[in-house]
Amino acid sequence: MKEKEIQHRPPNSTKSLTIKNAPTKSVGMPAVVESMKHMRKYMDMPKALQASLKMNQKGGFDCPGCAWPDPDDERSPIGEYCENGIKALAEEATKFRANPDFFLKHTIAELSAMSDFELGKSGRLTQPMYLAEGDDHYRAIEWEKAFGIIAKQLNQIDPNEAIFYTSGRTSNEAAFLYQLFVRAYGTNNLPDCSNMCHESSGTALSQTLGIGKGSVTLEDIHQADLIMVMGQNPGTNHPRMLSALEKNKLNGGKIIAVNPLKEAGLVHYTNPQKVSRMLMGGVDLTDLYLPIKINGDLAFLKALMILLLEKEKTSGGIFDKAFIDQYTSGYQELIADIEKADFNTCVSDSGLVEADIRKAADMIAENKNMIICWAMGITQHTNGVDTIKEIVNLLLLRGSVGKKGAGTCPVRGHSNVQGDRTMGIFERMPESFHEKLDTAFGIVSPREHGYGTVHAIEAMHEKKAKVFFAMGGNFLSAAPDTDYTAKGLRNCNLTIHVSTKPNRSHLVHGKEAIILPCIGRSEMDMQESGYQFVTVENSMGVVHSSKGVLSPLASTLKSEPAIVAGLAKAVLKGNEKVNIDWDYYIADYDRIRSKIEEVVSGFEKYNERVREKGGFHLPNGARVRNFKTSNNKAQFSVNPLPDLTIPEGHYYLTTVRSHDQYNTTIYGLDDRYRGIKNGREIIFMNKNDMNEVGLKAQDLVNIHSYFKGEKRSVFNFKIVPYDIPSGNLACYFPEGNPLVPIGSVARESLTPTSKKILVTVEKL
Ligand SMILES: Nc1nc2c(c(=O)[nH]1)N[C@H]1C(S)=C(S)[C@@H](COP(=O)(O)OP(=O)(O)OC[C@H]3O[C@@H](n4cnc5c(=O)[nH]c(N)nc54)[C@H](O)[C@@H]3O)O[C@H]1N2
Ligand SMILES: Nc1nc2c(c(=O)[nH]1)N[C@H]1C(S)=C(S)[C@@H](COP(=O)(O)OP(=O)(O)OC[C@H]3O[C@@H](n4cnc5c(=O)[nH]c(N)nc54)[C@H](O)[C@@H]3O)O[C@H]1N2
Ligand SMILES: [Mo]
């Protein structure tokens, strides 16, 4: 067995770990207190109040956190309140500075010895920083010089040897200009965080419903008879979704949660904005909680369909035959597959109690309009695309697509990840997009598909890629197989990051490295024609504006669009094939939006409509039963059960987010909703499994993962007894990332399989 070289990430938690019983309630006053603590600790208070009152308000700025939509009607005067939104703001608008002095004080080796938590808390970047070949310090550099160094490197290589990554916070305007620059330069190497996130959703939904986005609106969530939340933890990752679920409950809706962990946010919610509800003690959200085994979802969905087919055969009226006849294809094949499937195998693969599956089937049969929401617990599996297609099968059988209170709801992560894709951040845009882009700008954009995230890492590893540019994000820590990715980045001639704060990707660098500091969402963006706003698209396809309210923390910062323009001018200078006046677009972002309107459909009268209250909805075929597939019908599909057998002595490990982090940004070291204090290097384990192998709470272990003859490891994790199915383990992302094999990806979407890793636990 080949042991992988180990890259240690300094542990975040140095104080002693405390483990309490996980709470069964979420939000309420404790959430308000927590967010106040964060504001006080990291922000200047007047600034904190000024900004928090403008977050997610009309005319204010979009929360830099998640992509959950804002309600159109009643927005509370204290903001659409959200603990983790406030933490995201406190992180961005921090009073601390990682200025040139900070970098002079610490060598790269010293910075590398800091934990992710310490590194992030060092504060906001204020000036472009340059690490020369062989130097051990980043040093301040002028913007023009930095652009010059990047231009020199990019112009020395074949454009397909450069990689341009995007994280999903980037606005529509910045993303559109960025992909334009990258394509004018000559490559489609535009991997993004979506490749590691909802790519499986986009793939499955495009194939089955003809659009890679969800079909529901916020209003649908309020009105659904039944919502099934699968593989998603909204209490932590989409807290504002809880008030939508609460509304659903108060309207008489039912909720089923499918999750190996009993997440407090799904169980009970106390809305901190409604005094009456606080006094009432909040609302029970989930009617039926199903502790599925890791990756048991497809088996569960099949078991449900077996039961529903039985009901259909005995009493009828379960499947929406009129809808199926008019709008779908592949029904007979699906029925044949359900008839062939073995119910007992499905039950045992799901890990659920049969009676619970029967209860869920009854609830589905009794409730007409159904929504299924899902996130990373579904997408980040080898068969992520299949499971989502099975979700679509279930919805189609019930006619629950394209009508009120029903449909698909992949809950997006980053606040503009969906918009970035709409703007062309994708390594495989369709020909129609290229044609319009070319016409709008008089260029010939390359047609050869580029690298997605995993292929980009492999290309760097194999030295086929030499320059890595990141528009936001923290590629090293977010990517799978940390050691493999690190080697890839180190192989590059130059690595460049447009960032707000220091992160580990700045420290695992190419021969030369550059950090370009940008303004954040909450800050004012001043250009020649005055203060600019940007636009973003939320998880439900609503495009709206976002305007920063705080003064930028340093005059040396640039906006992301301005950085793209500066770079494009330097790189494309003298390129006769490209004649784009980059300064013209930066002077007034309306001009960028006019061009977006020419290139991307659905953006007619962009500048006018985005100035309307709440923005506008992009067209969505599935929402109106206009399925843009090859035969214009919604497609049923046949999806095989995955093999879930676990070799003796092994476990399946899933990686999840704590309540105190935003992806790789560590807000704090606690995970309140799971009863954890001061611990991130931990492993959640079933108590019976612990007893079986003689492990106690807080015991130290090493975890080893296995894939195609390769072994990967992380060290000195602490055992936490937890209510998780036997044979399953959970740890945090990104601490668990060294265990995710680069070669283990979802079929078709190539999403790393961060939610199911085959491991053993070695007691120390
Ligand atoms: N505060 C905060 N907000 C965020 C983020 C953040 O890090 N912090 N990240 C943003 C981003 S980019 C994204 S993509 C989203 C992520 O939002 P989520 O998808 O909610 O995040 P995760 O913690 O990765 O895991 C989701 C849930 O899947 C469950 N799960 C794990 N394996 C399985 C499985 O096999 N089957 C099922 N059914 N469930 C499983 C886990 O127990 C967990 O509850 O949140 C966004 N919002
Ligand atoms: N094991 C495991 N791995 C995962 C996941 C998992 O569940 N498990 N989830 C995956 C998912 S869903 C995602 S989306 C990816 C996330 O991957 P990324 O998007 O690459 O990572 P983030 O941690 O969100 O990026 C944080 C950095 O972004 C920078 N930043 C913050 N705000 C801004 C801004 O406004 N502009 C710019 N330019 N930079 C900014 C800061 O410097 C910060 O350090 O990780 C993936 N990796
Ligand atoms: Mo994500």
PDB file of N, CA, C and O in Angstrom, residues 380-419:
ATOM      1  N   GLN A 380     -22.397  15.153  -2.650  1.00  0.00           N
ATOM      2  CA  GLN A 380     -20.975  14.780  -2.587  1.00  0.00           C
ATOM      3  C   GLN A 380     -20.782  13.280  -2.396  1.00  0.00           C
ATOM      4  O   GLN A 380     -20.121  12.836  -1.455  1.00  0.00           O
ATOM      5  N   HIS A 381     -21.394  12.514  -3.269  1.00  0.00           N
ATOM      6  CA  HIS A 381     -21.274  11.054  -3.252  1.00  0.00           C
ATOM      7  C   HIS A 381     -20.985  10.557  -4.668  1.00  0.00           C
ATOM      8  O   HIS A 381     -21.391  11.214  -5.633  1.00  0.00           O
ATOM      9  N   THR A 382     -20.380   9.384  -4.769  1.00  0.00           N
ATOM     10  CA  THR A 382     -20.105   8.815  -6.096  1.00  0.00           C
ATOM     11  C   THR A 382     -21.377   8.810  -6.944  1.00  0.00           C
ATOM     12  O   THR A 382     -21.347   9.070  -8.137  1.00  0.00           O
ATOM     13  N   ASN A 383     -22.499   8.510  -6.299  1.00  0.00           N
ATOM     14  CA  ASN A 383     -23.768   8.454  -7.037  1.00  0.00           C
ATOM     15  C   ASN A 383     -24.652   9.663  -6.735  1.00  0.00           C
ATOM     16  O   ASN A 383     -25.884   9.545  -6.750  1.00  0.00           O
ATOM     17  N   GLY A 384     -24.027  10.820  -6.478  1.00  0.00           N
ATOM     18  CA  GLY A 384     -24.795  12.035  -6.171  1.00  0.00           C
ATOM     19  C   GLY A 384     -25.796  12.362  -7.273  1.00  0.00           C
ATOM     20  O   GLY A 384     -26.958  12.691  -6.997  1.00  0.00           O
ATOM     21  N   VAL A 385     -25.359  12.257  -8.523  1.00  0.00           N
ATOM     22  CA  VAL A 385     -26.253  12.585  -9.645  1.00  0.00           C
ATOM     23  C   VAL A 385     -27.439  11.615  -9.653  1.00  0.00           C
ATOM     24  O   VAL A 385     -28.595  12.018  -9.816  1.00  0.00           O
ATOM     25  N   ASP A 386     -27.154  10.324  -9.421  1.00  0.00           N
ATOM     26  CA  ASP A 386     -28.231   9.312  -9.415  1.00  0.00           C
ATOM     27  C   ASP A 386     -29.262   9.609  -8.337  1.00  0.00           C
ATOM     28  O   ASP A 386     -30.468   9.514  -8.566  1.00  0.00           O
ATOM     29  N   THR A 387     -28.788   9.927  -7.133  1.00  0.00           N
ATOM     30  CA  THR A 387     -29.736  10.169  -6.035  1.00  0.00           C
ATOM     31  C   THR A 387     -30.640  11.351  -6.372  1.00  0.00           C
ATOM     32  O   THR A 387     -31.851  11.319  -6.102  1.00  0.00           O
ATOM     33  N   ILE A 388     -30.067  12.378  -6.981  1.00  0.00           N
ATOM     34  CA  ILE A 388     -30.889  13.551  -7.311  1.00  0.00           C
ATOM     35  C   ILE A 388     -31.900  13.193  -8.409  1.00  0.00           C
ATOM     36  O   ILE A 388     -33.058  13.619  -8.379  1.00  0.00           O
ATOM     37  N   LYS A 389     -31.475  12.341  -9.336  1.00  0.00           N
ATOM     38  CA  LYS A 389     -32.438  11.904 -10.357  1.00  0.00           C
ATOM     39  C   LYS A 389     -33.567  11.096  -9.714  1.00  0.00           C
ATOM     40  O   LYS A 389     -34.712  11.146 -10.156  1.00  0.00           O
ATOM     41  N   GLU A 390     -33.231  10.355  -8.659  1.00  0.00           N
ATOM     42  CA  GLU A 390     -34.267   9.585  -7.949  1.00  0.00           C
ATOM     43  C   GLU A 390     -35.213  10.540  -7.201  1.00  0.00           C
ATOM     44  O   GLU A 390     -36.415  10.289  -7.120  1.00  0.00           O
ATOM     45  N   ILE A 391     -34.663  11.625  -6.694  1.00  0.00           N
ATOM     46  CA  ILE A 391     -35.515  12.662  -6.068  1.00  0.00           C
ATOM     47  C   ILE A 391     -36.504  13.184  -7.108  1.00  0.00           C
ATOM     48  O   ILE A 391     -37.706  13.320  -6.855  1.00  0.00           O
ATOM     49  N   VAL A 392     -35.977  13.448  -8.314  1.00  0.00           N
ATOM     50  CA  VAL A 392     -36.837  13.953  -9.392  1.00  0.00           C
ATOM     51  C   VAL A 392     -37.904  12.905  -9.738  1.00  0.00           C
ATOM     52  O   VAL A 392     -39.084  13.244  -9.915  1.00  0.00           O
ATOM     53  N   ASN A 393     -37.520  11.624  -9.799  1.00  0.00           N
ATOM     54  CA  ASN A 393     -38.507  10.567 -10.074  1.00  0.00           C
ATOM     55  C   ASN A 393     -39.679  10.654  -9.111  1.00  0.00           C
ATOM     56  O   ASN A 393     -40.840  10.618  -9.516  1.00  0.00           O
ATOM     57  N   LEU A 394     -39.358  10.745  -7.823  1.00  0.00           N
ATOM     58  CA  LEU A 394     -40.410  10.756  -6.805  1.00  0.00           C
ATOM     59  C   LEU A 394     -41.335  11.966  -7.002  1.00  0.00           C
ATOM     60  O   LEU A 394     -42.565  11.847  -6.957  1.00  0.00           O
ATOM     61  N   LEU A 395     -40.719  13.127  -7.248  1.00  0.00           N
ATOM     62  CA  LEU A 395     -41.528  14.331  -7.441  1.00  0.00           C
ATOM     63  C   LEU A 395     -42.399  14.217  -8.689  1.00  0.00           C
ATOM     64  O   LEU A 395     -43.579  14.592  -8.680  1.00  0.00           O
ATOM     65  N   LEU A 396     -41.820  13.673  -9.759  1.00  0.00           N
ATOM     66  CA  LEU A 396     -42.588  13.560 -11.003  1.00  0.00           C
ATOM     67  C   LEU A 396     -43.768  12.601 -10.834  1.00  0.00           C
ATOM     68  O   LEU A 396     -44.861  12.851 -11.341  1.00  0.00           O
ATOM     69  N   LEU A 397     -43.548  11.499 -10.128  1.00  0.00           N
ATOM     70  CA  LEU A 397     -44.643  10.543  -9.921  1.00  0.00           C
ATOM     71  C   LEU A 397     -45.835  11.240  -9.265  1.00  0.00           C
ATOM     72  O   LEU A 397     -46.986  10.947  -9.559  1.00  0.00           O
ATOM     73  N   ARG A 398     -45.518  12.181  -8.382  1.00  0.00           N
ATOM     74  CA  ARG A 398     -46.582  12.883  -7.660  1.00  0.00           C
ATOM     75  C   ARG A 398     -47.055  14.141  -8.395  1.00  0.00           C
ATOM     76  O   ARG A 398     -47.849  14.910  -7.868  1.00  0.00           O
ATOM     77  N   GLY A 399     -46.486  14.374  -9.577  1.00  0.00           N
ATOM     78  CA  GLY A 399     -46.839  15.602 -10.302  1.00  0.00           C
ATOM     79  C   GLY A 399     -46.394  16.838  -9.549  1.00  0.00           C
ATOM     80  O   GLY A 399     -46.927  17.930  -9.735  1.00  0.00           O
ATOM     81  N   SER A 400     -45.402  16.662  -8.690  1.00  0.00           N
ATOM     82  CA  SER A 400     -44.994  17.767  -7.820  1.00  0.00           C
ATOM     83  C   SER A 400     -43.838  18.583  -8.407  1.00  0.00           C
ATOM     84  O   SER A 400     -42.843  18.848  -7.738  1.00  0.00           O
ATOM     85  N   VAL A 401     -43.965  18.948  -9.660  1.00  0.00           N
ATOM     86  CA  VAL A 401     -43.005  19.866 -10.263  1.00  0.00           C
ATOM     87  C   VAL A 401     -43.808  20.863 -11.095  1.00  0.00           C
ATOM     88  O   VAL A 401     -44.732  20.477 -11.812  1.00  0.00           O
ATOM     89  N   GLY A 402     -43.484  22.137 -10.954  1.00  0.00           N
ATOM     90  CA  GLY A 402     -44.152  23.135 -11.791  1.00  0.00           C
ATOM     91  C   GLY A 402     -45.548  23.485 -11.330  1.00  0.00           C
ATOM     92  O   GLY A 402     -46.417  23.783 -12.148  1.00  0.00           O
ATOM     93  N   LYS A 403     -45.788  23.390 -10.046  1.00  0.00           N
ATOM     94  CA  LYS A 403     -47.059  23.912  -9.522  1.00  0.00           C
ATOM     95  C   LYS A 403     -46.795  24.501  -8.143  1.00  0.00           C
ATOM     96  O   LYS A 403     -45.731  24.255  -7.549  1.00  0.00           O
ATOM     97  N   LYS A 404     -47.774  25.224  -7.638  1.00  0.00           N
ATOM     98  CA  LYS A 404     -47.604  25.906  -6.353  1.00  0.00           C
ATOM     99  C   LYS A 404     -47.243  24.930  -5.237  1.00  0.00           C
ATOM    100  O   LYS A 404     -47.824  23.845  -5.144  1.00  0.00           O
ATOM    101  N   GLY A 405     -46.312  25.327  -4.400  1.00  0.00           N
ATOM    102  CA  GLY A 405     -46.002  24.520  -3.220  1.00  0.00           C
ATOM    103  C   GLY A 405     -45.344  23.193  -3.539  1.00  0.00           C
ATOM    104  O   GLY A 405     -45.381  22.273  -2.720  1.00  0.00           O
ATOM    105  N   ALA A 406     -44.712  23.089  -4.703  1.00  0.00           N
ATOM    106  CA  ALA A 406     -44.106  21.812  -5.083  1.00  0.00           C
ATOM    107  C   ALA A 406     -42.869  22.035  -5.939  1.00  0.00           C
ATOM    108  O   ALA A 406     -42.777  23.046  -6.629  1.00  0.00           O
ATOM    109  N   GLY A 407     -41.944  21.085  -5.891  1.00  0.00           N
ATOM    110  CA  GLY A 407     -40.811  21.158  -6.808  1.00  0.00           C
ATOM    111  C   GLY A 407     -39.470  20.808  -6.193  1.00  0.00           C
ATOM    112  O   GLY A 407     -39.378  20.286  -5.085  1.00  0.00           O
ATOM    113  N   THR A 408     -38.433  21.126  -6.971  1.00  0.00           N
ATOM    114  CA  THR A 408     -37.062  20.796  -6.569  1.00  0.00           C
ATOM    115  C   THR A 408     -36.433  21.996  -5.872  1.00  0.00           C
ATOM    116  O   THR A 408     -36.591  23.128  -6.307  1.00  0.00           O
ATOM    117  N   CYS A 409     -35.664  21.728  -4.821  1.00  0.00           N
ATOM    118  CA  CYS A 409     -35.013  22.827  -4.110  1.00  0.00           C
ATOM    119  C   CYS A 409     -33.594  22.454  -3.670  1.00  0.00           C
ATOM    120  O   CYS A 409     -33.366  22.129  -2.509  1.00  0.00           O
ATOM    121  N   PRO A 410     -32.643  22.471  -4.641  1.00  0.00           N
ATOM    122  CA  PRO A 410     -31.248  22.308  -4.233  1.00  0.00           C
ATOM    123  C   PRO A 410     -30.846  23.602  -3.525  1.00  0.00           C
ATOM    124  O   PRO A 410     -30.937  24.671  -4.123  1.00  0.00           O
ATOM    125  N   VAL A 411     -30.471  23.531  -2.285  1.00  0.00           N
ATOM    126  CA  VAL A 411     -30.198  24.772  -1.548  1.00  0.00           C
ATOM    127  C   VAL A 411     -28.726  25.131  -1.735  1.00  0.00           C
ATOM    128  O   VAL A 411     -27.838  24.425  -1.262  1.00  0.00           O
ATOM    129  N   ARG A 412     -28.496  26.219  -2.451  1.00  0.00           N
ATOM    130  CA  ARG A 412     -27.134  26.606  -2.848  1.00  0.00           C
ATOM    131  C   ARG A 412     -26.318  27.097  -1.660  1.00  0.00           C
ATOM    132  O   ARG A 412     -26.881  27.559  -0.677  1.00  0.00           O
ATOM    133  N   GLY A 413     -25.027  27.080  -1.857  1.00  0.00           N
ATOM    134  CA  GLY A 413     -24.136  27.441  -0.776  1.00  0.00           C
ATOM    135  C   GLY A 413     -23.749  28.896  -0.790  1.00  0.00           C
ATOM    136  O   GLY A 413     -24.442  29.766  -0.260  1.00  0.00           O
ATOM    137  N   HIS A 414     -22.636  29.199  -1.452  1.00  0.00           N
ATOM    138  CA  HIS A 414     -22.124  30.561  -1.528  1.00  0.00           C
ATOM    139  C   HIS A 414     -23.184  31.508  -2.062  1.00  0.00           C
ATOM    140  O   HIS A 414     -23.979  31.152  -2.926  1.00  0.00           O
ATOM    141  N   SER A 415     -23.119  32.747  -1.574  1.00  0.00           N
ATOM    142  CA  SER A 415     -24.191  33.702  -1.839  1.00  0.00           C
ATOM    143  C   SER A 415     -24.392  34.005  -3.325  1.00  0.00           C
ATOM    144  O   SER A 415     -25.476  34.385  -3.718  1.00  0.00           O
ATOM    145  N   ASN A 416     -23.361  33.884  -4.169  1.00  0.00           N
ATOM    146  CA  ASN A 416     -23.623  34.099  -5.606  1.00  0.00           C
ATOM    147  C   ASN A 416     -23.096  32.964  -6.469  1.00  0.00           C
ATOM    148  O   ASN A 416     -22.779  33.152  -7.645  1.00  0.00           O
ATOM    149  N   VAL A 417     -23.045  31.778  -5.925  1.00  0.00           N
ATOM    150  CA  VAL A 417     -22.507  30.663  -6.723  1.00  0.00           C
ATOM    151  C   VAL A 417     -23.395  30.396  -7.928  1.00  0.00           C
ATOM    152  O   VAL A 417     -22.917  30.094  -9.019  1.00  0.00           O
ATOM    153  N   GLN A 418     -24.703  30.557  -7.749  1.00  0.00           N
ATOM    154  CA  GLN A 418     -25.607  30.303  -8.868  1.00  0.00           C
ATOM    155  C   GLN A 418     -25.449  31.381  -9.941  1.00  0.00           C
ATOM    156  O   GLN A 418     -25.445  31.106 -11.131  1.00  0.00           O
ATOM    157  N   GLY A 419     -25.287  32.638  -9.495  1.00  0.00           N
ATOM    158  CA  GLY A 419     -25.111  33.737 -10.439  1.00  0.00           C
ATOM    159  C   GLY A 419     -23.809  33.605 -11.223  1.00  0.00           C
ATOM    160  O   GLY A 419     -23.766  33.877 -12.424  1.00  0.00           O
TER     161      GLY A 419
END
